[in-house]
Amino acid sequence: MVGCYSLVIPFLVLLPVVPEPQEAIKPSLPVNNKALARIKGLQANEGRVIGQVQVVGDFNAVARQFNLDKTGPRGRDYCQKMVWAPERRRALYCGANHGVPHRLNDVWEFDLAAFAWIMLYAPDNPRSYLDLGKDFSDVEFKDGILITKRGGPAVIAHTWWGLTYDPQQKMLLFMNTWVTDQKKAVVQLGGDPAQIYAGPPLWGFIPQTGRWKVIKTKPPYPRPIFGGLLEYIPDLKGSVWHANNWQMHGTWLYDARSNSWKDLKANGSLAEFEKQSPPPEQVGCYDSKRKLLLVQRHKDTFHYNPQTNAWKKVLTEGEAPDGHDAWAPMYYDPHSGHALLVDFKTNTLWAYDPDQPGWTKLNPVGDPMPQGHKRLAYFDPAHNVFVIIQGTTVWAYRYKP
């Protein structure tokens, strides 16, 4: 008798992979379709005044005292850099003036699609140039840091070019170096100056929660000089802090995951580093196509290659813009693969081709760019435009080589 057997063949059911839901961006604003239509209609090499943006946020008495609820942040002394937050599709901004009309620790973001300035952190009390200001009742000395009771920096600096955005941490990073007499301030608050934190004054700001964050690290760490460069480098999974002057010769890497610093010892020798890398008060941007950090300091142009860990001065003098963190913001345009720089002293717009390498002065058609001493600028990759903002007036330019 022949037996009968049933053959059972197991099989695997493949279920679709469901991506984790993205957290909704806060605050949420409706799209301004009229403004977007004007932006989408821009032709190559055309600049247009798009209109006047709205200013929104939870304004406090200090913000209203300085009319920030009407003007937005406006450009501030040595605070030209705006940084792009890719998951938010917005550009972040902060930094304090030299003195007039205020020195504040407020934080903003600019949303081109919603056509709005958004106050994310309303300012604490105004600070003076060398101290905590007339009213420092909102300040405490906690764990070695002068901090406001709302958690913001009580010492607030220019940003120079020491501002960047870490997309992995979804956090703004700011090397907050200033001349405040911290020992005197700590004594005023009844604290012990010997307990002041000795490391670099790196602060973070989380736009989704609207909160500042103190970032304290253990040695080794770099010197927090004035006018240094802070830039997130995806290839290094961290942010480089660079300076080349008597205060510090070095390019350091901050790893937010381990909350630690590393001296990259770029160029291998001090002599080559001094010769090939930019001095302070430079401007620059990361070139995601060529994986280079592009930097301009006055008429000189520099590249930093993370793969070879070396700086190189590629241009000196010649036909080039005057790069400086007080008047000439510079950003990367991923659509063209070029860098764009606006010189607010001469009201000129420039493009840089790293492959040549070389600079080209641009002559936009259409409306002239806004004039004034409180301008800001950034590149908006979501809408492929270079944006210049004077108060609430917005001018957008579409570059094409």
XYZ file of C-alpha atoms in Angstrom:
401
model
C 0.000 0.000 0.000
C 1.381 3.287 -1.038
C 1.012 6.061 1.501
C -0.179 9.551 0.545
C 1.539 12.602 1.917
C 0.580 16.251 1.822
C 3.442 18.598 0.993
C 3.154 21.874 2.829
C 5.316 24.653 1.341
C 5.821 27.591 3.666
C 5.697 31.004 2.101
C 6.578 34.455 3.220
C 4.116 37.274 2.994
C 5.899 40.534 2.228
C 4.154 43.480 3.766
C 4.781 47.003 2.512
C 7.201 49.035 4.575
C 5.330 51.906 6.139
C 7.600 54.910 6.750
C 7.490 56.538 10.117
C 5.161 59.534 10.060
C 6.931 62.861 9.834
C 6.351 65.174 12.736
C 4.298 68.167 11.675
C 6.347 71.359 11.553
C 5.468 73.850 14.270
C 4.303 76.497 13.916
C 2.257 75.581 10.857
C 1.363 78.362 8.421
C -0.765 78.356 5.243
C 0.925 78.789 1.872
C 0.778 82.258 0.308
C -0.231 81.235 -3.228
C 0.022 84.753 -4.645
C 3.651 85.130 -3.547
C 4.525 81.607 -4.696
C 3.066 82.280 -8.132
C 5.353 85.310 -8.540
C 8.353 83.262 -7.427
C 7.552 80.381 -9.776
C 7.206 82.859 -12.636
C 10.771 84.134 -12.324
C 12.886 83.630 -15.427
C 16.612 82.903 -15.533
C 18.674 85.875 -14.261
C 15.540 87.735 -13.176
C 15.024 89.422 -9.825
C 11.673 90.706 -8.600
C 10.242 92.362 -5.508
C 7.763 89.713 -4.413
C 6.009 91.820 -1.782
C 5.732 92.425 1.952
C 5.804 89.471 4.324
C 3.706 89.087 7.447
C 5.388 88.952 10.872
C 3.976 86.365 13.251
C 4.830 84.929 16.657
C 4.124 85.095 20.356
C 5.518 88.587 20.934
C 6.375 89.703 24.449
C 6.833 93.233 25.834
C 10.530 93.368 24.845
C 9.731 92.393 21.249
C 7.029 95.050 21.048
C 9.313 97.644 22.661
C 11.570 97.399 19.611
C 8.695 96.955 17.086
C 9.840 93.462 16.171
C 6.191 92.462 15.789
C 6.051 94.851 12.816
C 9.560 94.763 11.312
C 10.760 91.233 11.959
C 14.379 90.823 13.138
C 16.042 93.035 10.486
C 19.712 92.554 9.689
C 22.062 93.020 12.640
C 25.724 93.982 13.055
C 28.042 91.124 12.034
C 25.033 88.791 11.927
C 24.556 88.178 8.211
C 24.214 84.408 8.188
C 20.872 82.648 7.821
C 20.896 78.843 7.895
C 18.632 76.457 5.999
C 16.682 73.796 7.925
C 15.851 71.211 5.219
C 13.082 69.331 7.016
C 11.374 72.633 7.873
C 11.980 74.218 4.452
C 12.726 77.452 6.318
C 15.793 79.596 7.094
C 16.761 80.323 10.704
C 18.259 83.542 12.072
C 19.559 84.961 15.352
C 22.345 87.178 16.724
C 22.870 90.450 18.568
C 23.745 93.941 17.376
C 26.855 95.769 18.492
C 24.690 97.937 20.718
C 22.011 100.006 18.963
C 19.049 99.671 18.912
C 19.186 96.504 21.025
C 21.155 93.393 21.987
C 18.696 90.487 22.095
C 18.668 86.666 22.186
C 15.548 86.223 20.048
C 15.372 83.533 17.337
C 13.492 83.713 14.024
C 12.799 81.705 10.921
C 11.791 82.803 7.462
C 9.210 80.821 5.483
C 9.118 81.828 1.812
C 6.120 79.637 0.976
C 4.048 81.147 3.793
C 5.678 84.523 3.071
C 6.324 85.188 6.737
C 8.880 86.015 9.393
C 8.192 83.790 12.403
C 9.457 84.601 15.890
C 10.382 81.271 17.488
C 11.847 82.660 20.721
C 10.774 86.036 22.066
C 13.703 87.972 23.540
C 14.663 88.046 27.184
C 15.668 91.408 28.647
C 18.070 93.518 26.534
C 21.783 93.228 27.314
C 24.505 95.857 27.250
C 27.817 95.622 25.403
C 29.931 94.541 28.389
C 27.368 93.427 30.964
C 23.916 91.955 31.498
C 22.076 95.251 31.001
C 19.989 97.463 33.221
C 17.567 94.719 34.243
C 19.200 91.349 34.842
C 16.461 90.033 37.121
C 15.774 87.379 34.485
C 19.316 85.923 34.736
C 20.770 83.230 36.971
C 24.156 81.546 37.287
C 23.522 77.837 36.896
C 26.006 74.986 36.426
C 28.731 77.425 35.402
C 26.573 79.222 32.805
C 24.914 82.644 32.765
C 21.444 81.672 31.609
C 18.022 83.291 31.629
C 15.195 81.813 33.643
C 13.521 80.839 30.354
C 16.633 78.904 29.346
C 18.171 81.351 26.869
C 21.745 82.684 26.717
C 22.221 85.660 29.042
C 25.406 86.500 27.152
C 24.567 87.057 23.470
C 27.035 87.661 20.655
C 27.285 88.495 16.987
C 27.027 85.313 14.958
C 29.803 86.359 12.549
C 29.909 83.152 10.445
C 29.693 80.934 13.537
C 26.158 79.686 12.930
C 25.015 76.442 11.319
C 22.244 73.840 11.310
C 22.697 70.172 12.178
C 19.970 68.323 10.222
C 20.581 65.075 12.115
C 19.936 66.742 15.464
C 17.427 69.176 13.923
C 19.177 71.909 15.834
C 20.665 75.336 15.186
C 24.243 75.598 16.491
C 25.775 78.930 17.512
C 29.303 79.652 18.809
C 28.214 82.410 21.154
C 31.504 84.253 21.811
C 31.266 87.729 23.338
C 33.174 90.247 25.487
C 30.797 90.326 28.491
C 32.657 90.588 31.789
C 31.314 87.287 33.052
C 33.232 87.320 36.328
C 31.700 90.662 37.272
C 28.239 89.442 36.231
C 28.538 86.270 38.297
C 29.557 88.285 41.368
C 26.517 90.535 40.857
C 24.347 87.436 40.959
C 26.010 86.200 44.148
C 27.915 83.386 42.432
C 31.505 82.188 42.454
C 33.471 83.225 39.332
C 35.741 80.214 39.820
C 32.797 78.026 38.810
C 32.375 79.604 35.334
C 32.398 76.955 32.589
C 35.742 77.194 30.785
C 34.803 75.475 27.512
C 33.567 76.964 24.225
C 30.202 78.788 24.520
C 28.354 76.584 22.043
C 24.576 76.884 22.190
C 21.877 74.986 20.374
C 18.356 76.010 19.472
C 15.648 73.501 18.622
C 13.151 75.230 16.308
C 10.468 72.583 16.710
C 10.220 73.208 20.455
C 11.341 76.845 20.440
C 13.925 76.242 23.154
C 17.591 77.128 23.617
C 20.018 74.461 24.840
C 23.397 74.867 26.562
C 26.030 72.575 25.016
C 28.851 71.904 27.481
C 31.710 69.642 26.411
C 34.776 68.143 28.053
C 38.346 68.809 26.871
C 39.852 68.743 24.371
C 38.011 71.604 22.740
C 38.827 74.609 20.537
C 39.188 78.250 21.484
C 36.026 80.306 20.954
C 37.553 83.163 18.969
C 35.697 86.126 17.464
C 34.805 85.808 13.790
C 35.293 82.063 13.342
C 33.464 79.787 10.910
C 30.986 77.077 11.963
C 29.597 74.848 9.197
C 27.892 71.450 9.201
C 29.698 68.953 6.938
C 27.539 65.911 6.049
C 30.579 63.818 5.078
C 32.008 64.288 8.567
C 28.630 63.922 10.301
C 29.416 67.003 12.322
C 30.182 70.715 12.318
C 33.612 72.232 11.741
C 34.777 75.233 13.749
C 37.606 76.999 11.969
C 39.992 79.848 12.743
C 43.401 80.913 11.470
C 44.890 83.769 13.472
C 46.883 84.424 16.635
C 44.011 83.241 18.819
C 43.710 79.805 17.243
C 45.165 77.947 14.281
C 42.905 74.994 13.707
C 39.879 73.298 12.197
C 37.956 71.312 14.785
C 35.006 68.945 14.387
C 32.021 68.936 16.757
C 30.173 65.599 16.868
C 26.737 66.187 18.382
C 26.108 62.459 18.794
C 29.022 62.029 21.199
C 28.986 65.693 22.275
C 32.715 65.929 21.724
C 35.340 67.922 19.807
C 38.244 66.657 17.717
C 41.169 68.624 16.328
C 41.293 67.578 12.675
C 44.895 68.784 12.322
C 44.104 69.970 8.806
C 46.932 70.240 6.262
C 49.264 68.225 8.467
C 51.512 71.121 9.468
C 51.021 74.539 11.029
C 52.984 76.264 8.263
C 50.760 74.833 5.505
C 47.602 75.513 7.518
C 48.517 79.161 8.016
C 49.371 79.535 4.333
C 46.384 77.745 2.819
C 43.386 78.420 5.130
C 41.267 81.573 5.589
C 41.637 84.028 8.487
C 38.609 85.055 10.607
C 35.569 87.019 9.422
C 35.290 84.863 6.350
C 32.058 83.686 4.723
C 31.451 80.278 3.214
C 29.144 77.415 2.316
C 29.220 73.646 1.800
C 29.238 72.406 -1.798
C 27.248 69.139 -1.683
C 28.082 68.279 -5.310
C 31.879 68.401 -5.005
C 31.916 67.771 -1.251
C 33.937 70.892 -0.546
C 33.681 73.755 1.900
C 33.920 76.965 -0.172
C 35.149 80.081 1.635
C 35.729 83.710 0.672
C 37.767 86.169 2.765
C 38.124 89.590 1.132
C 39.419 88.786 -2.406
C 40.835 85.362 -1.555
C 39.001 82.087 -2.200
C 39.628 78.844 -0.305
C 38.472 75.216 -0.493
C 38.446 72.715 2.343
C 38.322 69.057 1.267
C 37.055 66.767 4.072
C 38.332 63.680 2.214
C 41.940 64.897 2.209
C 41.503 67.034 5.349
C 43.256 69.936 3.656
C 42.655 73.608 2.968
C 43.814 75.175 -0.299
C 43.892 78.813 -1.346
C 42.645 78.577 -4.925
C 42.322 82.270 -5.847
C 43.929 85.432 -4.598
C 42.917 88.976 -5.494
C 41.737 89.334 -9.118
C 38.113 89.752 -10.210
C 36.276 88.651 -7.084
C 33.877 89.984 -4.439
C 34.994 91.289 -1.057
C 33.988 88.433 1.230
C 33.356 89.455 4.843
C 30.888 88.365 7.520
C 29.751 91.967 8.113
C 28.431 92.656 4.619
C 28.747 89.763 2.152
C 26.700 86.613 2.879
C 27.510 83.581 0.722
C 25.395 80.466 0.059
C 25.457 77.344 -2.073
C 22.946 76.889 -4.905
C 22.464 73.109 -5.364
C 20.467 73.644 -8.570
C 23.395 75.227 -10.435
C 26.257 73.781 -8.402
C 27.637 77.299 -7.900
C 27.954 79.523 -4.830
C 26.224 82.907 -4.732
C 27.425 85.929 -2.774
C 25.878 89.368 -2.369
C 28.116 92.295 -1.443
C 25.862 94.729 0.404
C 28.530 97.464 0.342
C 28.498 97.638 -3.446
C 25.029 96.126 -4.052
C 26.485 93.512 -6.371
C 25.669 89.839 -6.799
C 28.339 87.276 -7.678
C 28.489 83.603 -8.686
C 31.376 81.237 -8.017
C 32.162 78.167 -10.109
C 34.406 75.791 -8.121
C 35.365 73.866 -11.262
C 37.090 76.820 -12.940
C 37.614 78.187 -10.260
C 36.380 81.731 -10.837
C 33.923 84.480 -9.908
C 31.400 86.170 -12.218
C 29.622 89.437 -11.435
C 25.915 89.050 -12.203
C 23.600 91.621 -13.750
C 20.033 90.645 -12.861
C 17.176 91.926 -14.984
C 13.863 93.041 -13.509
C 13.516 94.952 -10.258
C 16.632 96.276 -8.504
C 17.466 94.607 -5.197
C 16.220 96.420 -2.066
C 18.532 99.019 -0.542
C 19.252 99.679 3.125
C 21.599 98.903 5.996
C 19.547 96.139 7.639
C 19.366 93.602 4.824
C 19.584 89.837 5.080
C 19.971 87.146 2.428
C 19.820 83.379 1.997
C 19.390 80.772 -0.731
C 16.104 78.886 -0.751
C 16.709 75.458 -2.351
C 13.035 74.527 -2.068
C 12.104 77.303 -4.524
C 15.428 77.755 -6.350
C 15.846 81.448 -5.559
C 18.368 83.723 -3.875
C 16.370 85.857 -1.425
C 17.216 89.325 -0.111
C 15.120 90.732 2.725
C 14.975 94.371 3.823
C 12.676 94.479 6.850
C 9.514 92.903 5.435
C 10.284 93.580 1.759
C 11.347 90.454 -0.152
C 13.306 90.325 -3.401
C 13.932 86.978 -5.100
C 16.415 86.167 -7.857
C 16.650 83.056 -10.032
C 20.211 82.238 -11.023
C 21.123 80.169 -14.054
C 24.684 79.858 -15.393
